[in-house]
């Protein structure tokens, strides 16, 4: 079906001399918003996969498969929201290039939406980003501006913005670009999908914090819906979020780097809302990576490292529930596809080079799944 460009509300011939007409630019904004609305209408919701683990009778686990978006990660939702937010704020004009700092998943989704809208897009990324992610951005027509020092990505994106690009600014805007009261945000989607399940109000929802947008949206929505569900942020050991949460300190920095992409930020990002989070669980990188193998066995599909981090935190919370004799459900996210990490997390030589030994963790996690015991602190 052909669709018509939105019509101007009045004919310029009858315009009083002192009123400026809606210009071409505004008509383009309408066309662009229309394109985003139609993309959303064509999209299906992501699956909420259910698994039961032998050691955890009475506790149902659900995983929201955000890898099944067209761009392979939960950042598909964010990218759509960021473009919409830039357009509705009058910050993005016809023909204007776009830019963002990203560890990869957001860049892939933003490049995808830039192509949809006929815009140029540049991703500013750390040079160490998984090569498959860089190739994915380029395949979508995006440009990659790689910086050696990961702490310089924000400054570099600001430089592009100073030269005329629209800064989509995932780290500055994720939390407000997402409509937290609903509009099919991830929290509304999860709770809708749980509606007919035995434990429709989960005991816990578990997610990581990259921009902090997902945790902010879920935390706000749980309150808005007046649910008893608690929110747990699962993070790599020693991340800025871990330290910041402890003392509500927005100046906290990570005490160690992480190999898990998408989460474990080196600094407290502007969209981290500590007040809506009930618990933070720290997960060592080796445990997160080993847990992606457990997920592969349980779901017959490979997911990225942050999904493994979530899984370990789910087991930890489930073991605590089991020890207290509680039943209920725990929901978490499968954040992105494992294929992206074939040359990193899933390459044994790469792991050896980064001094990661997953074997003890794999055996330990298998044990926890069988026996219903807590995975942390785990093997040294
Ligand atoms: C961004 C990201 C996260 C964290 O989500 P936020 O909403 O940005 O906090 C987790 N995992 C992956 C793979 C991501 O790309």
CSV table of C-alpha atoms and ligand atoms in Angstrom, one decimal:
chain,number,residue,atom,x,y,z
A,1,UNK,CA,0.0,0.0,0.0
A,2,UNK,CA,1.3,3.5,-0.8
A,3,UNK,CA,1.2,5.9,2.0
A,4,UNK,CA,0.8,9.7,1.6
A,5,UNK,CA,3.2,12.2,3.1
A,6,UNK,CA,1.4,14.1,5.9
A,7,UNK,CA,-0.5,17.1,4.5
A,8,UNK,CA,0.3,20.6,5.7
A,9,UNK,CA,-2.4,21.9,8.0
A,10,UNK,CA,-3.0,25.1,6.0
A,11,UNK,CA,-2.3,26.4,2.5
A,12,UNK,CA,0.6,28.8,2.4
A,13,UNK,CA,-1.3,31.2,0.1
A,14,UNK,CA,-3.6,32.2,3.0
A,15,UNK,CA,-0.8,32.6,5.5
A,16,UNK,CA,-0.7,35.9,7.4
A,17,UNK,CA,2.5,37.7,6.7
A,18,UNK,CA,3.7,37.6,10.3
A,19,UNK,CA,3.3,33.8,10.6
A,20,UNK,CA,6.0,31.4,9.5
A,21,UNK,CA,4.6,28.4,7.7
A,22,UNK,CA,5.5,24.8,8.7
A,23,UNK,CA,8.6,24.3,6.6
A,24,UNK,CA,9.9,21.5,4.6
A,25,UNK,CA,11.8,20.4,7.6
A,26,UNK,CA,8.7,19.8,9.7
A,27,UNK,CA,7.1,17.8,6.9
A,28,UNK,CA,10.2,15.6,6.8
A,29,UNK,CA,10.0,15.1,10.6
A,30,UNK,CA,6.5,13.9,10.2
A,31,UNK,CA,7.5,11.5,7.4
A,32,UNK,CA,10.4,10.2,9.6
A,33,UNK,CA,8.1,9.7,12.6
A,34,UNK,CA,5.6,8.0,10.4
A,35,UNK,CA,8.4,5.6,9.2
A,36,UNK,CA,9.3,4.7,12.8
A,37,UNK,CA,5.6,4.1,13.6
A,38,UNK,CA,5.3,1.8,10.7
A,39,UNK,CA,8.4,-0.1,11.6
A,40,UNK,CA,7.0,-0.6,15.1
A,41,UNK,CA,3.7,-1.8,13.6
A,42,UNK,CA,5.5,-4.4,11.5
A,43,UNK,CA,7.5,-5.7,14.4
A,44,UNK,CA,6.5,-8.6,16.6
A,45,UNK,CA,7.0,-8.8,20.3
A,46,UNK,CA,10.0,-10.8,21.6
A,47,UNK,CA,9.5,-14.2,23.1
A,48,UNK,CA,9.4,-14.8,26.9
A,49,UNK,CA,11.1,-18.2,27.1
A,50,UNK,CA,10.3,-20.3,30.2
A,51,UNK,CA,12.7,-22.8,31.8
A,52,UNK,CA,12.6,-24.9,34.8
A,53,UNK,CA,15.7,-26.1,36.5
A,54,UNK,CA,15.9,-29.4,38.3
A,55,UNK,CA,17.3,-28.0,41.6
A,56,UNK,CA,14.7,-25.2,41.9
A,57,UNK,CA,11.3,-26.9,42.2
A,58,UNK,CA,8.5,-24.3,42.6
A,59,UNK,CA,10.6,-21.5,41.0
A,60,UNK,CA,9.8,-20.6,37.3
A,61,UNK,CA,12.5,-18.8,35.3
A,62,UNK,CA,11.6,-16.7,32.3
A,63,UNK,CA,13.9,-15.1,29.8
A,64,UNK,CA,12.9,-12.3,27.5
A,65,UNK,CA,14.6,-13.0,24.2
A,66,UNK,CA,15.8,-9.6,23.1
A,67,UNK,CA,18.2,-11.2,20.7
A,68,UNK,CA,15.3,-11.9,18.4
A,69,UNK,CA,14.9,-8.2,17.4
A,70,UNK,CA,15.9,-7.5,13.7
A,71,UNK,CA,19.1,-5.9,14.9
A,72,UNK,CA,19.8,-8.7,17.4
A,73,UNK,CA,19.7,-7.0,20.8
A,74,UNK,CA,17.6,-5.1,23.3
A,75,UNK,CA,19.1,-1.9,21.8
A,76,UNK,CA,16.6,-2.1,19.0
A,77,UNK,CA,13.9,-0.7,21.4
A,78,UNK,CA,16.3,2.0,22.6
A,79,UNK,CA,17.4,3.1,19.1
A,80,UNK,CA,13.8,3.5,18.0
A,81,UNK,CA,13.1,5.6,21.1
A,82,UNK,CA,16.2,7.7,20.6
A,83,UNK,CA,15.4,8.6,17.0
A,84,UNK,CA,11.8,9.3,18.0
A,85,UNK,CA,13.0,11.5,20.9
A,86,UNK,CA,15.4,13.5,18.7
A,87,UNK,CA,12.7,14.0,16.1
A,88,UNK,CA,10.0,15.0,18.6
A,89,UNK,CA,12.4,17.5,20.2
A,90,UNK,CA,13.2,19.2,17.0
A,91,UNK,CA,16.9,18.1,17.3
A,92,UNK,CA,17.0,16.0,14.2
A,93,UNK,CA,16.5,17.6,10.8
A,94,UNK,CA,16.3,16.5,7.2
A,95,UNK,CA,19.7,15.3,5.9
A,96,UNK,CA,21.4,15.8,9.2
A,97,UNK,CA,24.1,13.1,10.0
A,98,UNK,CA,23.7,11.3,13.3
A,99,UNK,CA,26.3,10.0,15.8
A,100,UNK,CA,26.5,8.1,19.1
A,101,UNK,CA,29.1,6.5,21.4
A,102,UNK,CA,28.5,2.8,21.7
A,103,UNK,CA,30.0,-0.5,22.7
A,104,UNK,CA,28.4,-1.9,19.6
A,105,UNK,CA,24.8,-3.2,20.1
A,106,UNK,CA,23.4,0.3,20.1
A,107,UNK,CA,25.5,1.3,17.1
A,108,UNK,CA,24.1,-1.6,15.1
A,109,UNK,CA,20.5,-0.7,16.0
A,110,UNK,CA,21.1,3.0,15.3
A,111,UNK,CA,22.8,2.3,12.0
A,112,UNK,CA,19.7,0.1,11.1
A,113,UNK,CA,17.3,3.0,11.9
A,114,UNK,CA,19.5,5.5,10.1
A,115,UNK,CA,19.2,3.5,7.0
A,116,UNK,CA,15.4,3.3,7.5
A,117,UNK,CA,15.3,7.1,7.7
A,118,UNK,CA,17.8,7.8,5.0
A,119,UNK,CA,20.3,9.4,7.3
A,120,UNK,CA,24.1,9.0,7.7
A,121,UNK,CA,25.3,7.5,11.0
A,122,UNK,CA,28.7,7.4,12.7
A,123,UNK,CA,29.4,5.0,15.6
A,124,UNK,CA,32.1,6.1,18.0
A,125,UNK,CA,33.4,2.9,19.6
A,126,UNK,CA,36.4,1.6,21.6
A,127,UNK,CA,38.9,0.0,19.2
A,128,UNK,CA,38.7,-3.2,21.2
A,129,UNK,CA,35.0,-3.7,20.3
A,130,UNK,CA,34.2,-7.2,18.9
A,131,UNK,CA,35.1,-7.2,15.2
A,132,UNK,CA,31.7,-8.8,14.2
A,133,UNK,CA,29.9,-5.7,15.7
A,134,UNK,CA,32.1,-3.3,13.7
A,135,UNK,CA,31.3,-5.3,10.5
A,136,UNK,CA,27.6,-5.3,11.3
A,137,UNK,CA,27.5,-1.5,11.6
A,138,UNK,CA,29.4,-1.1,8.3
A,139,UNK,CA,27.2,-3.6,6.5
A,140,UNK,CA,24.2,-1.4,7.5
A,141,UNK,CA,25.9,1.6,5.9
A,142,UNK,CA,27.1,3.2,9.1
A,143,UNK,CA,30.7,4.5,9.7
A,144,UNK,CA,32.8,3.5,12.6
A,145,UNK,CA,35.1,6.0,14.3
A,146,UNK,CA,37.3,3.8,16.6
A,147,UNK,CA,39.1,5.4,19.5
A,148,UNK,CA,42.0,3.6,21.3
A,149,UNK,CA,41.0,4.9,24.8
A,150,UNK,CA,37.5,3.8,25.7
A,151,UNK,CA,37.1,6.7,28.1
A,152,UNK,CA,37.3,9.1,25.1
A,153,UNK,CA,34.2,7.9,23.3
A,154,UNK,CA,31.9,10.6,24.8
A,155,UNK,CA,34.3,13.4,24.0
A,156,UNK,CA,34.7,12.1,20.4
A,157,UNK,CA,30.9,11.9,19.9
A,158,UNK,CA,30.6,15.5,21.3
A,159,UNK,CA,33.2,16.5,18.7
A,160,UNK,CA,31.0,15.1,15.9
A,161,UNK,CA,28.0,16.9,17.4
A,162,UNK,CA,29.9,20.2,17.5
A,163,UNK,CA,30.5,19.7,13.7
A,164,UNK,CA,26.7,19.4,13.0
A,165,UNK,CA,25.8,15.8,13.7
A,166,UNK,CA,22.7,15.0,15.8
A,167,UNK,CA,24.0,13.3,19.0
A,168,UNK,CA,21.5,10.5,19.7
A,169,UNK,CA,23.2,10.3,23.1
A,170,UNK,CA,22.2,6.9,24.5
A,171,UNK,CA,24.1,7.5,27.7
A,172,UNK,CA,22.5,10.9,28.3
A,173,UNK,CA,19.0,10.1,27.2
A,174,UNK,CA,18.1,6.4,27.4
A,175,UNK,CA,16.1,6.8,30.6
A,176,UNK,CA,13.9,9.6,29.4
A,177,UNK,CA,13.6,8.6,25.7
A,178,UNK,CA,11.8,5.4,26.8
A,179,UNK,CA,8.1,5.8,27.7
A,180,UNK,CA,8.2,4.3,31.2
A,181,UNK,CA,4.4,4.3,31.7
A,182,UNK,CA,3.9,1.8,28.9
A,183,UNK,CA,3.7,2.1,25.1
A,184,UNK,CA,5.0,-1.4,24.8
A,185,UNK,CA,8.2,-0.7,26.8
A,186,UNK,CA,10.0,-3.9,27.9
A,187,UNK,CA,8.4,-3.9,31.4
A,188,UNK,CA,4.9,-3.7,30.1
A,189,UNK,CA,5.6,-6.4,27.5
A,190,UNK,CA,7.1,-8.8,30.2
A,191,UNK,CA,4.2,-8.4,32.6
A,192,UNK,CA,1.6,-8.8,29.8
A,193,UNK,CA,3.2,-12.0,28.7
A,194,UNK,CA,3.2,-13.3,32.2
A,195,UNK,CA,-0.5,-12.6,32.7
A,196,UNK,CA,-1.6,-16.2,32.6
A,197,UNK,CA,1.4,-17.8,34.3
A,198,UNK,CA,1.2,-19.4,37.7
A,199,UNK,CA,3.3,-16.6,39.3
A,200,UNK,CA,2.2,-13.7,37.1
A,201,UNK,CA,3.8,-11.1,39.5
A,202,UNK,CA,7.5,-12.1,39.5
A,203,UNK,CA,9.5,-12.1,42.7
A,204,UNK,CA,12.4,-10.6,40.9
A,205,UNK,CA,13.2,-9.0,37.5
A,206,UNK,CA,17.0,-9.1,36.8
A,207,UNK,CA,18.8,-6.9,34.2
A,208,UNK,CA,22.2,-5.4,33.7
A,209,UNK,CA,23.1,-1.7,33.5
A,210,UNK,CA,24.8,-0.2,30.4
A,211,UNK,CA,23.0,3.0,29.8
A,212,UNK,CA,20.8,2.2,32.8
A,213,UNK,CA,17.8,2.7,30.5
A,214,UNK,CA,16.4,-0.8,31.0
A,215,UNK,CA,16.7,-0.8,34.8
A,216,UNK,CA,15.1,2.7,35.0
A,217,UNK,CA,12.2,1.7,32.8
A,218,UNK,CA,11.5,-1.6,34.6
A,219,UNK,CA,11.9,0.0,38.1
A,220,UNK,CA,9.6,2.9,37.3
A,221,UNK,CA,7.0,0.6,35.7
A,222,UNK,CA,6.9,-1.8,38.7
A,223,UNK,CA,6.0,1.2,40.9
A,224,UNK,CA,3.5,2.6,38.4
A,225,UNK,CA,1.7,-0.7,38.3
A,226,UNK,CA,2.0,-1.0,42.1
A,227,UNK,CA,3.6,-4.5,42.0
A,228,UNK,CA,5.6,-6.2,44.7
A,229,UNK,CA,8.2,-7.3,42.2
A,230,UNK,CA,11.8,-6.4,43.1
A,231,UNK,CA,14.4,-5.3,40.6
A,232,UNK,CA,18.0,-6.7,40.7
A,233,UNK,CA,20.8,-5.2,38.6
A,234,UNK,CA,23.4,-7.9,37.7
A,235,UNK,CA,26.8,-6.4,37.1
A,236,UNK,CA,30.4,-7.4,36.4
A,237,UNK,CA,32.4,-7.4,39.7
A,238,UNK,CA,33.7,-4.0,40.6
A,239,UNK,CA,31.7,-2.0,38.0
A,240,UNK,CA,30.9,1.7,38.5
A,241,UNK,CA,27.3,0.7,39.1
A,242,UNK,CA,28.3,-1.6,41.9
A,243,UNK,CA,30.2,1.1,43.7
A,244,UNK,CA,27.8,3.9,42.9
A,245,UNK,CA,24.8,1.9,44.2
A,246,UNK,CA,26.5,1.2,47.5
A,247,UNK,CA,26.9,4.8,48.5
A,248,UNK,CA,24.5,6.5,46.0
A,249,UNK,CA,27.6,8.1,44.6
A,250,UNK,CA,27.3,9.5,41.1
A,251,UNK,CA,31.1,10.0,40.9
A,252,UNK,CA,32.0,6.3,41.5
A,253,UNK,CA,34.3,4.6,39.0
A,254,UNK,CA,34.9,0.9,38.3
A,255,UNK,CA,37.6,-0.7,40.3
A,256,UNK,CA,38.3,-3.3,37.6
A,257,UNK,CA,37.6,-3.5,33.8
A,258,UNK,CA,35.3,-6.2,32.4
A,259,UNK,CA,35.2,-8.3,29.3
A,260,UNK,CA,31.4,-8.3,29.2
A,261,UNK,CA,30.2,-5.9,26.6
A,262,UNK,CA,27.1,-3.8,27.1
A,263,UNK,CA,27.2,-3.6,30.9
A,264,UNK,CA,29.9,-2.9,33.6
A,265,UNK,CA,30.5,0.7,32.8
A,266,UNK,CA,33.7,2.4,33.9
A,267,UNK,CA,31.8,5.4,35.3
A,268,UNK,CA,28.3,6.1,36.7
A,269,UNK,CA,26.2,7.1,33.6
A,270,UNK,CA,23.6,9.9,33.8
A,271,UNK,CA,20.7,7.4,33.3
A,272,UNK,CA,21.6,5.2,36.3
A,273,UNK,CA,18.7,5.5,38.7
A,274,UNK,CA,19.7,3.9,41.9
A,275,UNK,CA,16.5,4.6,43.8
A,276,UNK,CA,14.3,2.1,41.8
A,277,UNK,CA,16.8,-0.8,42.2
A,278,UNK,CA,16.4,-3.2,45.2
A,279,UNK,CA,19.6,-5.2,44.9
A,280,UNK,CA,22.9,-5.4,42.9
A,281,UNK,CA,24.6,-8.7,42.4
A,282,UNK,CA,28.3,-8.8,41.3
A,283,UNK,CA,29.3,-11.5,38.9
A,284,UNK,CA,32.9,-12.4,38.0
A,285,UNK,CA,33.5,-12.4,34.2
A,286,UNK,CA,34.5,-16.1,34.1
A,287,UNK,CA,31.1,-16.9,35.7
A,288,UNK,CA,29.2,-14.8,33.2
A,289,UNK,CA,31.0,-16.4,30.3
A,290,UNK,CA,30.5,-19.9,31.7
A,291,UNK,CA,26.8,-19.1,32.2
A,292,UNK,CA,26.4,-18.4,28.5
A,293,UNK,CA,27.4,-22.0,27.9
A,294,UNK,CA,24.7,-23.1,30.4
A,295,UNK,CA,22.2,-21.0,28.5
A,296,UNK,CA,23.3,-22.6,25.3
A,297,UNK,CA,22.6,-26.0,26.7
A,298,UNK,CA,19.2,-25.0,28.2
A,299,UNK,CA,17.9,-23.0,25.2
A,300,UNK,CA,19.9,-24.5,22.3
A,301,UNK,CA,21.1,-21.0,21.3
A,302,UNK,CA,24.0,-18.8,22.0
A,303,UNK,CA,23.6,-15.5,23.8
A,304,UNK,CA,26.2,-12.8,24.7
A,305,UNK,CA,28.1,-12.3,27.9
A,306,UNK,CA,25.6,-10.0,29.7
A,307,UNK,CA,22.9,-12.7,29.4
A,308,UNK,CA,25.2,-15.0,31.3
A,309,UNK,CA,25.7,-12.3,34.0
A,310,UNK,CA,21.9,-12.2,34.3
A,311,UNK,CA,21.6,-15.9,34.5
A,312,UNK,CA,24.1,-16.2,37.4
A,313,UNK,CA,22.2,-13.5,39.3
A,314,UNK,CA,18.9,-15.4,38.7
A,315,UNK,CA,20.4,-18.5,40.2
A,316,UNK,CA,21.7,-16.6,43.2
A,317,UNK,CA,18.2,-15.1,43.9
A,318,UNK,CA,16.5,-18.4,43.3
A,319,UNK,CA,18.8,-20.1,45.7
A,320,UNK,CA,17.9,-17.5,48.4
A,321,UNK,CA,14.2,-18.0,47.6
A,322,UNK,CA,14.6,-21.8,47.9
A,323,UNK,CA,16.5,-21.5,51.2
A,324,UNK,CA,13.5,-19.5,52.6
A,325,UNK,CA,11.1,-22.0,51.2
A,326,UNK,CA,9.5,-19.5,48.8
A,327,UNK,CA,7.9,-20.3,45.4
A,328,UNK,CA,7.5,-17.8,42.6
A,329,UNK,CA,9.0,-16.6,39.3
A,330,UNK,CA,12.1,-14.8,38.3
A,331,UNK,CA,12.4,-12.9,35.0
A,332,UNK,CA,15.5,-11.8,33.2
A,333,UNK,CA,16.7,-10.8,29.7
A,334,UNK,CA,18.7,-12.4,27.0
A,335,UNK,CA,20.3,-9.2,25.8
A,336,UNK,CA,22.0,-10.0,22.5
A,337,UNK,CA,23.1,-12.8,20.2
A,338,UNK,CA,26.1,-14.9,20.9
A,339,UNK,CA,27.3,-15.0,17.3
A,340,UNK,CA,28.7,-11.5,17.8
A,341,UNK,CA,31.3,-12.9,20.2
A,342,UNK,CA,32.6,-15.8,18.1
A,343,UNK,CA,36.0,-14.1,17.9
A,344,UNK,CA,36.0,-13.1,21.6
A,345,UNK,CA,34.0,-14.9,24.4
A,346,UNK,CA,33.5,-18.0,22.4
A,347,UNK,CA,37.1,-18.3,21.1
A,348,UNK,CA,39.2,-20.5,23.5
A,349,UNK,CA,42.4,-18.8,22.4
A,350,UNK,CA,41.0,-15.3,23.1
A,351,UNK,CA,39.9,-16.5,26.6
A,352,UNK,CA,43.4,-17.9,27.3
A,353,UNK,CA,44.9,-14.6,26.2
A,354,UNK,CA,42.6,-12.8,28.6
A,355,UNK,CA,43.4,-15.2,31.4
A,356,UNK,CA,39.9,-16.5,31.7
A,357,UNK,CA,39.4,-20.1,32.8
A,358,UNK,CA,35.7,-21.0,32.5
A,359,UNK,CA,36.0,-24.7,33.3
A,360,UNK,CA,35.7,-24.5,37.1
A,361,UNK,CA,32.7,-22.2,36.7
A,362,UNK,CA,31.0,-24.4,34.2
A,363,UNK,CA,31.2,-27.4,36.5
A,364,UNK,CA,30.1,-25.2,39.5
A,365,UNK,CA,27.1,-23.8,37.6
A,366,UNK,CA,26.0,-27.3,36.5
A,367,UNK,CA,26.1,-28.3,40.1
A,368,UNK,CA,24.0,-25.3,41.3
A,369,UNK,CA,21.4,-25.9,38.6
A,370,UNK,CA,21.1,-29.6,39.7
A,371,UNK,CA,21.2,-28.9,43.5
A,372,UNK,CA,19.5,-25.6,43.8
A,373,UNK,CA,22.4,-24.0,45.6
A,374,UNK,CA,23.8,-20.5,45.3
A,375,UNK,CA,26.5,-20.0,42.6
A,376,UNK,CA,28.3,-17.1,44.4
A,377,UNK,CA,31.0,-16.5,45.4
A,378,UNK,CA,32.0,-19.7,43.6
A,379,UNK,CA,35.4,-21.1,42.6
A,380,UNK,CA,38.3,-18.7,43.1
B,1,LIG,C1,23.0,-2.1,26.5
B,1,LIG,C2,23.2,-3.5,26.9
B,1,LIG,C3,22.8,-4.0,28.2
B,1,LIG,C4,22.3,-3.0,29.3
B,1,LIG,O1,21.1,-2.3,28.9
B,1,LIG,P1,20.9,-0.8,29.3
B,1,LIG,O2,19.4,-0.6,29.1
B,1,LIG,O3,21.7,0.0,28.4
B,1,LIG,O4,21.3,-0.6,30.7
B,1,LIG,C5,23.0,-5.3,28.4
B,1,LIG,N1,23.5,-6.1,27.5
B,1,LIG,C6,23.8,-5.7,26.3
B,1,LIG,C7,24.4,-6.8,25.3
B,1,LIG,C8,23.7,-4.4,25.9
B,1,LIG,O5,24.0,-4.1,24.7
